[in-house]
XYZ file of C-alpha atoms in Angstrom:
540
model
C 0.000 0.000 0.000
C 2.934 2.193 1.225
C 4.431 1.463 -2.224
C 1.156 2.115 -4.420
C 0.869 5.583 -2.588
C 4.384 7.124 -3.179
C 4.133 5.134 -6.645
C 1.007 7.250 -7.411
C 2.642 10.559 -5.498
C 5.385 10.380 -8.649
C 3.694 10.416 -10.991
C 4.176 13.896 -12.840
C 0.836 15.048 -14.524
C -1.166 17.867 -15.493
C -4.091 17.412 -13.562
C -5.663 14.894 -11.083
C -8.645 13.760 -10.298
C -10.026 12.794 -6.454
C -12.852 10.518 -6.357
C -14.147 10.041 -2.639
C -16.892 9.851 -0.570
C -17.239 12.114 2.992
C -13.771 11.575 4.508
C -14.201 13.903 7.335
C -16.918 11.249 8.591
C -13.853 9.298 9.402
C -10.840 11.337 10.668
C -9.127 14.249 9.474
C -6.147 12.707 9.008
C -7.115 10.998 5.910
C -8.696 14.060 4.678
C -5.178 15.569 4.349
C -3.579 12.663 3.212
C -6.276 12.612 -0.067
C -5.712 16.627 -0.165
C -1.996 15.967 -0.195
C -2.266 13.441 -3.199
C -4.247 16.604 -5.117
C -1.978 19.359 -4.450
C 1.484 17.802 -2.173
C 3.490 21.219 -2.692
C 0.503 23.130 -0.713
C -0.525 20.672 2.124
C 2.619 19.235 2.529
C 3.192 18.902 6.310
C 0.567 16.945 8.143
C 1.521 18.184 11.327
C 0.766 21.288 10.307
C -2.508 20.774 8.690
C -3.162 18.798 12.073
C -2.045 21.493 14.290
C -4.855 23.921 12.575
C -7.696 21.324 11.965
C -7.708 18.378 13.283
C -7.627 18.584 17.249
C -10.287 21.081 18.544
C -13.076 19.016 16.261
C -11.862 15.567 16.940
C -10.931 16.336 20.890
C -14.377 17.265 21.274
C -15.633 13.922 19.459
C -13.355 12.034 21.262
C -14.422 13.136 24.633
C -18.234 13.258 23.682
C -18.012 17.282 23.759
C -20.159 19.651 21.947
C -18.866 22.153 18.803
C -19.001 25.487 19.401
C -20.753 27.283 16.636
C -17.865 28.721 14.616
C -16.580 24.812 14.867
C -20.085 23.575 13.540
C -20.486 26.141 11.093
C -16.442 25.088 9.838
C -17.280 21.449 9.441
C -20.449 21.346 7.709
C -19.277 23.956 4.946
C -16.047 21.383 5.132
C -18.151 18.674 4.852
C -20.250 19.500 2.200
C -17.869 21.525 -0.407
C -14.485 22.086 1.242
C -14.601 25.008 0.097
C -14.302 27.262 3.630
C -11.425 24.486 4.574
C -9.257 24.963 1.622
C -9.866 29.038 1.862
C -8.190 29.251 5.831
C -5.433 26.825 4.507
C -4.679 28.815 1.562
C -4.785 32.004 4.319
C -2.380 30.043 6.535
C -0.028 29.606 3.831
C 0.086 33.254 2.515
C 4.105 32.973 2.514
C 4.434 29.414 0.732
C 5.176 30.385 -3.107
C 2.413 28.634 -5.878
C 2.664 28.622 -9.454
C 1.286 30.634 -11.927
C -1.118 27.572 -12.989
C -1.894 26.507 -9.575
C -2.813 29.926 -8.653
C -5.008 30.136 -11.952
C -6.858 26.868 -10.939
C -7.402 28.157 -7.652
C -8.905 31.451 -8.410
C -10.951 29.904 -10.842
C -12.337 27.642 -8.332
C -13.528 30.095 -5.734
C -14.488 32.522 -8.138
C -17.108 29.674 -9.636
C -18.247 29.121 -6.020
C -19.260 33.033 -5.694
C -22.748 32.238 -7.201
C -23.447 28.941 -4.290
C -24.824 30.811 -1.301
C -23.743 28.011 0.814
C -20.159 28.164 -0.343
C -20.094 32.023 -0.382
C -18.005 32.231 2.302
C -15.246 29.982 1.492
C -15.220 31.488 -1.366
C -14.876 35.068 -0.613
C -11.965 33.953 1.772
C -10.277 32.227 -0.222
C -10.397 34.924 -3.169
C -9.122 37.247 -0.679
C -6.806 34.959 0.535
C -5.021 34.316 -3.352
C -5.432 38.361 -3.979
C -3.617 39.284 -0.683
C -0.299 37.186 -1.679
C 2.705 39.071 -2.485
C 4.898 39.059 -5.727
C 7.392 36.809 -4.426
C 5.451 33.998 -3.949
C 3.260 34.287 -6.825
C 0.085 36.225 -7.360
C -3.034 36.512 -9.076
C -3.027 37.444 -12.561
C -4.686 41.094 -13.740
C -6.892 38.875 -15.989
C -8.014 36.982 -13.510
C -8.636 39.604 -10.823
C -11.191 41.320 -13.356
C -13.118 38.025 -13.823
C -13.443 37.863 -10.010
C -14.806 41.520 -10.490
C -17.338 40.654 -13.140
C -18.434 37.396 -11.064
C -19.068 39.600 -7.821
C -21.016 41.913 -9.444
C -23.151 39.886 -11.653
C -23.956 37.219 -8.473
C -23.695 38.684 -5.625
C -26.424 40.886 -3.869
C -24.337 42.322 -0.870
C -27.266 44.174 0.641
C -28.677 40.824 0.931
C -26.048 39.213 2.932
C -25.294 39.027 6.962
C -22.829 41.293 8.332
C -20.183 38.802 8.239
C -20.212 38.248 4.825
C -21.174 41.945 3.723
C -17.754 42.539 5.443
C -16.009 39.954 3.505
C -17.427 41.237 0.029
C -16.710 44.881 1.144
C -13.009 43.482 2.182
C -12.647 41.876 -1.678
C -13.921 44.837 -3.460
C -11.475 47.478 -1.864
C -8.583 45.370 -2.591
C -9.680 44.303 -6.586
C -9.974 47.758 -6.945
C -6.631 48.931 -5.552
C -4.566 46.326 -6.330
C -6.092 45.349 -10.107
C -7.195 49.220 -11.613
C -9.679 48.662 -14.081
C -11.863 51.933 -15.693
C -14.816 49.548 -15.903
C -18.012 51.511 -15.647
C -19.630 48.367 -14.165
C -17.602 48.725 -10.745
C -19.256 52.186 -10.509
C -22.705 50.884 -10.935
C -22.315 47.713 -9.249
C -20.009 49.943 -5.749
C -22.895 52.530 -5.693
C -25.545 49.766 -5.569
C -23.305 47.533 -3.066
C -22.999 50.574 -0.583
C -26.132 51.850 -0.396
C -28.212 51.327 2.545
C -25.116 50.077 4.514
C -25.822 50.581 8.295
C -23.057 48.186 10.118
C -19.927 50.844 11.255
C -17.283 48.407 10.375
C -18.637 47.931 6.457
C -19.630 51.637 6.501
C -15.585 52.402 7.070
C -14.615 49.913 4.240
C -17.723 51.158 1.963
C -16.142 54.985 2.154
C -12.692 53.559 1.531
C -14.108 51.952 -1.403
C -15.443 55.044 -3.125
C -12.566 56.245 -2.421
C -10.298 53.846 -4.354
C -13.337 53.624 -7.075
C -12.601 57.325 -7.978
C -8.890 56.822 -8.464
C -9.813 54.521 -11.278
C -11.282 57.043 -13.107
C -8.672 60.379 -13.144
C -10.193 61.749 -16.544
C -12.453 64.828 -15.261
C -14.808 64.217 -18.793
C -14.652 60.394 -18.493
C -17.024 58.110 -16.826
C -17.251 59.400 -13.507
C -18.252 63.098 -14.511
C -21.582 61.355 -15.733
C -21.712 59.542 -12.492
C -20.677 61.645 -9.911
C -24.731 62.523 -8.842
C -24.887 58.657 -7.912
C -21.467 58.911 -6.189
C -23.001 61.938 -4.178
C -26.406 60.732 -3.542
C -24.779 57.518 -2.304
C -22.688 59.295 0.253
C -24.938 62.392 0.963
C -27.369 60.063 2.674
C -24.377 59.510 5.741
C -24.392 62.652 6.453
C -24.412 64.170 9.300
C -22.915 60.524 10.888
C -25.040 59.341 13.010
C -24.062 56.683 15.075
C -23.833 56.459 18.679
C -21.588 54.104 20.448
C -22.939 51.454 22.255
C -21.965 51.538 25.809
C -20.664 48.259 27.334
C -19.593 47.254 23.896
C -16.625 46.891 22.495
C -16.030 48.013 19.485
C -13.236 49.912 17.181
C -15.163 52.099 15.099
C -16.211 55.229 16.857
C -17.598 57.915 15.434
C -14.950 60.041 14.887
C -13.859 57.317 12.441
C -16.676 57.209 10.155
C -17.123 61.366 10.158
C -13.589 61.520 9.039
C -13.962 58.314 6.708
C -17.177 60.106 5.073
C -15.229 63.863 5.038
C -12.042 61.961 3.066
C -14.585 60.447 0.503
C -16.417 63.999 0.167
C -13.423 65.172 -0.693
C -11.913 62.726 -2.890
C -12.752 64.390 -6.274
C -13.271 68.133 -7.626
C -16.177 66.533 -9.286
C -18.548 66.244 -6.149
C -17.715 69.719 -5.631
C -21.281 71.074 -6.893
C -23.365 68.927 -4.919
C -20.731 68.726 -1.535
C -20.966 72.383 -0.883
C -24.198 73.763 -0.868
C -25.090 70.546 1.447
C -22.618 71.494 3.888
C -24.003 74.838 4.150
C -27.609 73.738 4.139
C -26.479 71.403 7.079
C -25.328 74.684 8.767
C -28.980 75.530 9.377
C -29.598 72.573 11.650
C -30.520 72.324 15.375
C -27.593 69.864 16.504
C -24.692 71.190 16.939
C -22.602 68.193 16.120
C -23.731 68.605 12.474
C -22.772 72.213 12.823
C -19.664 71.250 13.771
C -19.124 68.593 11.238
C -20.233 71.098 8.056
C -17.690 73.612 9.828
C -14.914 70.630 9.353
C -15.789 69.325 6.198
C -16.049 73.210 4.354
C -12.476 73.073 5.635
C -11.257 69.986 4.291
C -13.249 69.687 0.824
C -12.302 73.350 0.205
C -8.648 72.781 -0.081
C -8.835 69.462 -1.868
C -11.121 71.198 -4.622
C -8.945 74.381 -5.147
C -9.715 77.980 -4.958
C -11.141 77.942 -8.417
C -14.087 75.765 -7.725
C -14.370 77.056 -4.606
C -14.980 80.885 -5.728
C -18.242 80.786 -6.131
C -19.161 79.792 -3.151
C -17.524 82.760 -0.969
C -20.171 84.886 -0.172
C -22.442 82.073 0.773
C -19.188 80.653 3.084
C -18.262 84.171 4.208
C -22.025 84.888 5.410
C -22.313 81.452 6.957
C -19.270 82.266 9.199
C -20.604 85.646 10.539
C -23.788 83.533 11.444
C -22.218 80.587 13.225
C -19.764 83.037 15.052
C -22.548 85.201 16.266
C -25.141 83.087 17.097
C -22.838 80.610 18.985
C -21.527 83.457 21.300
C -22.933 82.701 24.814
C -22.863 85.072 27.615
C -19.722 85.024 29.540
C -20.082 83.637 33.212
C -17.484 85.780 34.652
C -16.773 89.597 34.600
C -13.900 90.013 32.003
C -10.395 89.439 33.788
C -6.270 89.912 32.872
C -6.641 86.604 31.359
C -9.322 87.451 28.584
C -6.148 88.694 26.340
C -7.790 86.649 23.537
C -11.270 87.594 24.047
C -13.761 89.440 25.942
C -14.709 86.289 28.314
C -17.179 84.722 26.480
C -17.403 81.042 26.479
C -15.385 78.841 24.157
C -17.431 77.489 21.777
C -16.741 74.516 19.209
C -18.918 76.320 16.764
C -17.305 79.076 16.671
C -13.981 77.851 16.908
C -14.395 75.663 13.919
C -15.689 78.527 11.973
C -12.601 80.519 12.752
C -10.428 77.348 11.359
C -12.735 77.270 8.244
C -12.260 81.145 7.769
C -8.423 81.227 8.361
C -7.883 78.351 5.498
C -10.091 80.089 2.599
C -8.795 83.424 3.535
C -5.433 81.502 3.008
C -6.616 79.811 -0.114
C -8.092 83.075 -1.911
C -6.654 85.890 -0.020
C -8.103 88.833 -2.499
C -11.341 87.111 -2.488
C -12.043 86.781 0.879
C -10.318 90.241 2.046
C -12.613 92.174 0.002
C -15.365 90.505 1.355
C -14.314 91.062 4.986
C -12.906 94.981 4.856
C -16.057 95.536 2.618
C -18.458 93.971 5.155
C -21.355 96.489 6.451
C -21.433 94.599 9.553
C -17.594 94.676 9.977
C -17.313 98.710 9.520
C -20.271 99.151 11.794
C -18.316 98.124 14.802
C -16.898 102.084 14.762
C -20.260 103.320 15.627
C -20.133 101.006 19.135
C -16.474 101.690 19.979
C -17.057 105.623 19.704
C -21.148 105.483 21.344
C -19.612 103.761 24.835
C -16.222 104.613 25.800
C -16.366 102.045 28.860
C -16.831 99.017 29.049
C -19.571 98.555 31.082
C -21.473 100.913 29.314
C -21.833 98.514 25.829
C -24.924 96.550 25.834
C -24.571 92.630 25.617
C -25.285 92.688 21.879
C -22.873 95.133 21.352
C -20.291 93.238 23.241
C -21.057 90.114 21.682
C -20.362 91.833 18.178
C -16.656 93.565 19.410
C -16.102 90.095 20.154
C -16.739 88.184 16.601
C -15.060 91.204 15.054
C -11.980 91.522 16.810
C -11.713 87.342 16.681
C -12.619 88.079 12.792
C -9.538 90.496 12.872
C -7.115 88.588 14.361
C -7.543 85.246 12.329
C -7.839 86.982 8.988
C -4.543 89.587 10.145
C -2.569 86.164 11.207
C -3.389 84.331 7.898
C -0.475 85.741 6.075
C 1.732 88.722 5.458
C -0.784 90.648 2.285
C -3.777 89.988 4.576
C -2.028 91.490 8.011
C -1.068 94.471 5.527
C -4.256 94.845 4.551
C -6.221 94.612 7.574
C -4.012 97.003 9.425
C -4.291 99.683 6.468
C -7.910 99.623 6.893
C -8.951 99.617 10.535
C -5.259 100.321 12.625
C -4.350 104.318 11.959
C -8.174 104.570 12.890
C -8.235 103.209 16.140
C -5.144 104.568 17.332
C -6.710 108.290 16.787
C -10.324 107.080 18.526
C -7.674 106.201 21.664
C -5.493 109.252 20.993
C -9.076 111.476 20.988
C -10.145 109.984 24.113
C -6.771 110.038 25.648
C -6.096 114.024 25.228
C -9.287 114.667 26.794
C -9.440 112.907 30.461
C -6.521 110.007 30.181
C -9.131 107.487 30.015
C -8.661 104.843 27.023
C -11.680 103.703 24.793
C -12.115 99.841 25.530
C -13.569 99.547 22.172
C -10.324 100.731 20.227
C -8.134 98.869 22.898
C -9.218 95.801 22.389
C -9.158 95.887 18.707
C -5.607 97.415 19.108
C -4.777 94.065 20.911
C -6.272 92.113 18.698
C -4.480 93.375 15.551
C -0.786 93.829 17.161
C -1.162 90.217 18.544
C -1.893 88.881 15.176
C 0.730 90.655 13.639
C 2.948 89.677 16.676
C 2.404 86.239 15.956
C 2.534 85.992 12.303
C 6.163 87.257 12.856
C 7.450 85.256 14.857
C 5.811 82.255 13.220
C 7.200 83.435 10.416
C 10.783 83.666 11.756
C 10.593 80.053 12.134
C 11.186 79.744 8.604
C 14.574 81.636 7.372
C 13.040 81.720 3.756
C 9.871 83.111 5.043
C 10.277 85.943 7.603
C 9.017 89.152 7.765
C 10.706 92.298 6.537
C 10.232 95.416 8.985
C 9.722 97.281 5.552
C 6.678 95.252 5.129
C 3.452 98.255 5.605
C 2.116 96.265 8.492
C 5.240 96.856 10.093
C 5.613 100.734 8.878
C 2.263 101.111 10.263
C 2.942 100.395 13.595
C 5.620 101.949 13.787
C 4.299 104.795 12.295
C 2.183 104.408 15.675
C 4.664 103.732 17.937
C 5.542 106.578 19.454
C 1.774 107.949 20.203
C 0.910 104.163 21.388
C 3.342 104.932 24.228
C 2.290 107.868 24.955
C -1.542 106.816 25.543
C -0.689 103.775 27.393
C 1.976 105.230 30.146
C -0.224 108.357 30.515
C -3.224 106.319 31.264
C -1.610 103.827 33.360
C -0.608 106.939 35.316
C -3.851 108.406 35.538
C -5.019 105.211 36.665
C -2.411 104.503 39.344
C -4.361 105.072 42.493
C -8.104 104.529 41.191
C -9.886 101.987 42.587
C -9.511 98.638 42.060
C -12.247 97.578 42.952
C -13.846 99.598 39.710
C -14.515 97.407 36.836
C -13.664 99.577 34.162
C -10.371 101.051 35.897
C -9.625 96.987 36.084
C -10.462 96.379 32.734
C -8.574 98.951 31.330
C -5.807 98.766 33.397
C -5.216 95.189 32.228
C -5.936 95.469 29.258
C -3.430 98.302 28.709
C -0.781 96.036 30.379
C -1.184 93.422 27.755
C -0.905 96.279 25.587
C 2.156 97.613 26.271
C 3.664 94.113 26.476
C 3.020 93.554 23.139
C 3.503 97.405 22.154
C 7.109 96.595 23.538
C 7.363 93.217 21.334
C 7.574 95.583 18.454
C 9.792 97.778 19.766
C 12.696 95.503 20.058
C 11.889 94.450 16.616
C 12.518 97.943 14.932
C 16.019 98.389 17.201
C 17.359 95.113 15.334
């Protein structure tokens, strides 16, 4: 017998046939031994294959146990096509190197098994399994890797599937189409129709990455997926806003951090969505929760940049309004008096809103810098801000509303002034030579600053402050003192002084206890500290 069987093992043939009846009714030893006979280079070791297989299902027969379910669910798709069974070998031996023909065979084999529900599984593992191998130990072919394509999309109805195996088709398409590019306008059909209506986190994650490397397939802006890119849209668009609450007590790995940023990068992923991105982002603006607030904030960021200031000019004045909205009517009422430590504001209350819409304003001032400066300097609601620093000299005198507006305009200020070296130059032409003679005015005439103009002041000289020294960072990118925001304030300088060391004077032995005397006090402090930033900058 020993003879017959190594007799039969050298024989060197094409092909071989295995006739047999249910071998795993009997042990699983003999179930490698006929799988060794078909293929000996791949199941070669039966320790191995014994190590893997063989003793959690035949310890628990031996000792009358019971399967656990993944175990029953392994031995009747084993039992009946072999199909799951040769899939977690062919995963387990990833590193051994195959021919071109077996490889071939055993593509071919799975990918016929796509259309049996009952060997789906198998199937789908062991596809991924052969399209996951490297280069050095043989791969599938191109040719093939398109006919596993055609067979998935033709069969399979992923919608239709459990979560399991929705996760393994998801897992097959992402890596046919980044791994084996083909500008097929099936796969954009057949992804859209996959995707939508996905609800499980984990597929949702692999579903956006999918779009993702579906677009790169098709880099021709008049091509295929101009025609498409509605679908693409309408597919995503019904994500957003994400969501999806974590379930507490369970452990999971998606949060939803992860599929907001998943859903932003596929947004983004081509100029072409452009059209129908924006004007959803800013009609999700207009919502009650302020997590999608917050996530339209983010993803105007992000999709602006990717799609360039070109396509993104013609949405400015709709961004640009959409930003003096958010920042106004997320201000909230600050809890405390304002303090020495309200150098970057006037005490109101952090808000995400509003700090996200300072981030999107900063990076499209950035992006179209003439744009968006005319829009700001020009704004009605920008210049109007004069008329409350010159109607109430203190500040305890401004009304709330009034307060609340100094505060979006000087945070306005100091983001657009910071963005970069033509906007702090402009900015500083406009409003700076102005407020310096509404303090000088009030100064002359009973040494008491206008909180107004001083804040403002701040706001401005900090900016430009800090885009200098950020600046100075770079060797190849610092600031000139010639620059005009520079000249300006130094142009300034001297009567700055002046104002601040005769009011702090003035002020020397007022009462504390006097908000506006405290306020101003401070506030000139922080002043002069910066005042005096500048004036070690003109000595070098």
């Amino acid at each position: 017998m020993i003879i017959r069987w190594k007799t039969l093992l050298s024989f060197n043939c094409r092909n071989r046939l295995l006739l047999t009846g249910t071998p795993i009714q009997i042990n699983m030893a003999e179930l490698w031994a006929l799988l060794h006979f078909i293929m000996p280079t791949l199941f070669d070791s039966h320790e191995q294959f014994n190590e893997w297989f063989s003793k959690g299902i035949e310890s628990h027969a031996e000792h009358g146990g019971t399967l656990n379910e993944h175990q029953l669910n392994r031995l009747i798709m084993s039992s009946s096509s072999g199909t799951l069974l040769l899939a977690e070998v062919l995963g387990r031996l990833a590193s051994k190197p195959l021919g071109s023909a077996i490889i071939h065979s055993l593509i071919g084999f799975f990918t016929d098994r796509l259309a049996d529900w009952r060997a789906l599984r198998g199937a789908l593992v062991g596809c991924l399994a052969l399209l996951r191998r490297k280069s050095d130990v043989g791969v599938v072919s191109a040719t093939d890797a398109k006919a596993v394509a055609e067979v998935y999309f033709k069969t399979l109805q992923v919608q239709s599937l459990g979560q399991h195996d929705r996760k393994l088709c998801f897992q097959l398409l992402k890596f046919v189409l980044e791994c084996y590019p083909n500008e097929d306008e099936l796969l954009l059909y057949g992804t859209c129709e996959d995707v939508d209506g996905e609800k499980d986190p984990h597929c949702l994650l692999l579903a956006f990455d999918i779009i993702r490397a579906l677009i790169r397939l098709f880099p021709d802006p008049n091509g295929s997926l101009e025609n498409f890119s509605g679908e693409l849209f309408e597919t995503l668009s019904s994500y957003f806003p994400i969501h999806f609450t974590h379930p507490k007590g369970e452990d999971t790995d998606v949060k939803r951090d992860d599929l907001a940023r998943a859903l932003m990068v596929a947004f983004s992923s081509t100029p072409l969505l452009e059209p129908y991105v924006i004007p959803l982002l800013l009609e999700k603006l207009s919502s009650s929760l302020p997590s999608s607030k917050v996530d339209s904030l983010k993803y105007l960021s992000y999709c602006s940049l990717k799609y360039g200031a070109d396509r993104m000019a013609k949405h400015a004045g709709a961004i640009w309004s959409s930003i003096k909205s958010e920042m106004s009517t997320s201000v909230k009422e600050p809890t405390e008096a304002v303090t020495s430590e309200s150098i970057n504001g006037l005490g109101f209350q952090e808000n995400e809103i509003a700090a996200e819409a300072l981030v999107l304003m900063g990076k499209v001032v950035l992006q179209n810098n003439d744009l968006y400066l005319s829009l700001i300097l020009d704004d009605e609601d920008i210049s109007s801000i004069f008329n409350i620093i010159t109607s109430y000299r203190s500040y305890n005198n401004i009304p709330l509303e009034g307060k609340e507006r100094l505060h979006v305009v000087g945070h306005i200020l100091f983001i657009t002034s910071r963005t970069s070296i033509v906007s702090c130059n402009r900015v500083l032409e406009t409003f700076f030579p102005h407020l310096v003679e509404i303090l000088e005015r009030n100064s002359s005439r009973d040494h008491f600053l206008n909180f107004g103009a001083l804040y403002l002041c701040v706001e401005l000289l900090a900016a430009c402050r800090d885009l200098i020294v950020d600046s100075g960072e770079l060797a190849s990118n610092s600031i000139s003192t010639h620059e005009a925001c520079c000249c300006i304030i130094r142009n300034c300088f001297d009567s700055l002084i002046h104002i601040l060391c005769s009011t702090l004077v003035a002020t020397a032995n007022e009462a504390v206890h006097d908000v506006d005397i405290y306020i101003i006090k401070n506030f000139s402090i922080k002043h002069f500290i910066i005042v005096w930033f500048f004036s070690s900058l003109f000595l070098i």
